[in-house]
mmCIF file of C-alpha atoms in Angstrom:
data_model
loop_
_atom_site.group_PDB
_atom_site.id
_atom_site.type_symbol
_atom_site.label_atom_id
_atom_site.label_comp_id
_atom_site.label_asym_id
_atom_site.label_seq_id
_atom_site.Cartn_x
_atom_site.Cartn_y
_atom_site.Cartn_z
ATOM 1 C CA MET A 1 -16.470 -6.063 -6.571
ATOM 2 C CA THR A 2 -15.229 -9.160 -4.792
ATOM 3 C CA GLU A 3 -12.287 -8.987 -2.418
ATOM 4 C CA ILE A 4 -10.223 -10.983 -4.926
ATOM 5 C CA GLY A 5 -11.095 -8.516 -7.681
ATOM 6 C CA GLU A 6 -10.272 -5.589 -5.410
ATOM 7 C CA ARG A 7 -6.928 -7.172 -4.523
ATOM 8 C CA ASN A 8 -6.035 -7.871 -8.147
ATOM 9 C CA LEU A 9 -6.914 -4.324 -9.188
ATOM 10 C CA LEU A 10 -4.794 -2.877 -6.357
ATOM 11 C CA TYR A 11 -1.831 -5.037 -7.405
ATOM 12 C CA GLU A 12 -2.147 -4.064 -11.077
ATOM 13 C CA LYS A 13 -2.295 -0.371 -10.233
ATOM 14 C CA MET A 14 0.664 -0.534 -7.870
ATOM 15 C CA LEU A 15 2.827 -2.546 -10.265
ATOM 16 C CA SER A 16 2.221 0.169 -12.860
ATOM 17 C CA ILE A 17 3.187 2.946 -10.445
ATOM 18 C CA CYS A 18 6.290 1.037 -9.337
ATOM 19 C CA ALA A 19 7.372 0.490 -12.932
ATOM 20 C CA ILE A 20 6.911 4.159 -13.846
ATOM 21 C CA TYR A 21 8.497 5.673 -10.721
ATOM 22 C CA ASP A 22 11.087 3.007 -9.828
ATOM 23 C CA CYS A 23 9.657 1.787 -6.533
ATOM 24 C CA SER A 24 10.030 -1.486 -4.693
ATOM 25 C CA ILE A 25 7.117 -3.253 -3.044
ATOM 26 C CA THR A 26 8.250 -4.077 0.484
ATOM 27 C CA SER A 27 5.050 -5.456 1.990
ATOM 28 C CA CYS A 28 1.872 -6.871 0.567
ATOM 29 C CA TYR A 29 -0.022 -9.792 2.067
ATOM 30 C CA ARG A 30 0.832 -10.515 5.715
ATOM 31 C CA THR A 31 -0.156 -13.333 8.001
ATOM 32 C CA LYS A 32 -1.423 -12.384 11.471
ATOM 33 C CA GLU A 33 1.895 -13.535 12.885
ATOM 34 C CA ARG A 34 3.947 -11.411 10.464
ATOM 35 C CA ASN A 35 1.699 -8.426 11.123
ATOM 36 C CA LYS A 36 2.434 -8.732 14.856
ATOM 37 C CA ILE A 37 6.181 -8.995 14.209
ATOM 38 C CA VAL A 38 6.200 -5.748 12.184
ATOM 39 C CA HIS A 39 3.884 -4.060 14.713
ATOM 40 C CA GLY A 40 1.116 -3.661 12.139
ATOM 41 C CA HIS A 41 -2.332 -2.378 12.996
ATOM 42 C CA PRO A 42 -4.494 -5.200 14.428
ATOM 43 C CA LYS A 43 -7.036 -4.629 11.626
ATOM 44 C CA SER A 44 -4.412 -4.095 8.920
ATOM 45 C CA LEU A 45 -5.665 -4.549 5.378
ATOM 46 C CA HIS A 46 -2.299 -6.223 4.669
ATOM 47 C CA MET A 47 -3.807 -9.332 6.281
ATOM 48 C CA GLN A 48 -6.437 -9.375 3.524
ATOM 49 C CA GLY A 49 -3.929 -8.506 0.808
ATOM 50 C CA LEU A 50 -5.617 -5.119 0.342
ATOM 51 C CA ALA A 51 -2.645 -2.923 1.272
ATOM 52 C CA ILE A 52 0.826 -2.500 -0.163
ATOM 53 C CA ASP A 53 3.917 -0.686 1.104
ATOM 54 C CA ILE A 54 6.355 0.738 -1.412
ATOM 55 C CA VAL A 55 9.734 2.435 -1.224
ATOM 56 C CA PRO A 56 10.675 4.779 -4.060
ATOM 57 C CA ASP A 57 14.263 4.711 -5.286
ATOM 58 C CA ASP A 58 14.077 8.514 -5.346
ATOM 59 C CA TRP A 59 12.018 10.060 -2.539
ATOM 60 C CA GLU A 60 11.930 13.307 -4.526
ATOM 61 C CA ASN A 61 9.283 11.573 -6.685
ATOM 62 C CA THR A 62 6.933 11.253 -3.689
ATOM 63 C CA GLU A 63 4.564 13.983 -4.881
ATOM 64 C CA LYS A 64 4.336 12.459 -8.373
ATOM 65 C CA ILE A 65 3.743 9.016 -6.860
ATOM 66 C CA THR A 66 1.042 10.201 -4.458
ATOM 67 C CA ASN A 67 -0.679 12.149 -7.244
ATOM 68 C CA ALA A 68 -0.745 8.974 -9.358
ATOM 69 C CA ILE A 69 -2.104 7.008 -6.395
ATOM 70 C CA LYS A 70 -4.926 9.551 -5.959
ATOM 71 C CA ILE A 71 -5.738 9.524 -9.687
ATOM 72 C CA LEU A 72 -6.055 5.729 -9.520
ATOM 73 C CA GLY A 73 -8.586 6.051 -6.688
ATOM 74 C CA LEU A 74 -6.372 4.607 -3.977
ATOM 75 C CA HIS A 75 -5.576 5.879 -0.496
ATOM 76 C CA TYR A 76 -2.092 6.428 0.881
ATOM 77 C CA LEU A 77 -0.092 7.442 3.906
ATOM 78 C CA VAL A 78 3.510 8.625 3.535
ATOM 79 C CA GLU A 79 5.517 7.222 6.425
ATOM 80 C CA LYS A 80 9.202 7.643 7.358
ATOM 81 C CA THR A 81 10.398 4.475 5.629
ATOM 82 C CA HIS A 82 7.704 3.743 3.035
ATOM 83 C CA ILE A 83 4.450 4.791 1.390
ATOM 84 C CA HIS A 84 1.469 2.753 2.558
ATOM 85 C CA ILE A 85 -1.251 2.294 -0.100
ATOM 86 C CA GLN A 86 -4.623 0.636 0.233
ATOM 87 C CA SER A 87 -7.816 0.370 -1.726
ATOM 88 C CA ARG A 88 -10.010 1.533 1.170
ATOM 89 C CA GLY A 89 -9.920 4.738 3.193
ATOM 90 C CA ILE A 90 -7.102 5.230 5.691
ATOM 91 C CA SER A 91 -9.409 6.896 8.219
ATOM 92 C CA ASP A 92 -11.514 3.756 8.731
ATOM 93 C CA GLY A 93 -8.893 2.394 11.143
ATOM 94 C CA ASN A 94 -7.543 -0.275 8.773
ATOM 95 C CA THR A 95 -3.978 0.667 7.892
#
């Protein structure tokens, strides 16, 4: 799959999850400059448009959201202020 196809598929999946579980997308594509401002990882997949951060309206839905993310074949990391989702593994150093 091309990077554009991967990006489009990630966006479609996340828009569906956000619609079902009432989440807001707070970060998607970032420039290198924006990534530095938000203290993002130097190899962040946000800079390729391959990562998305969401904030659920109701954090009690976190388990349902993360289960849906796993079912869709995506990777996630629950952080204090958001849920980070990406199409590639979190452990590869690109968050």
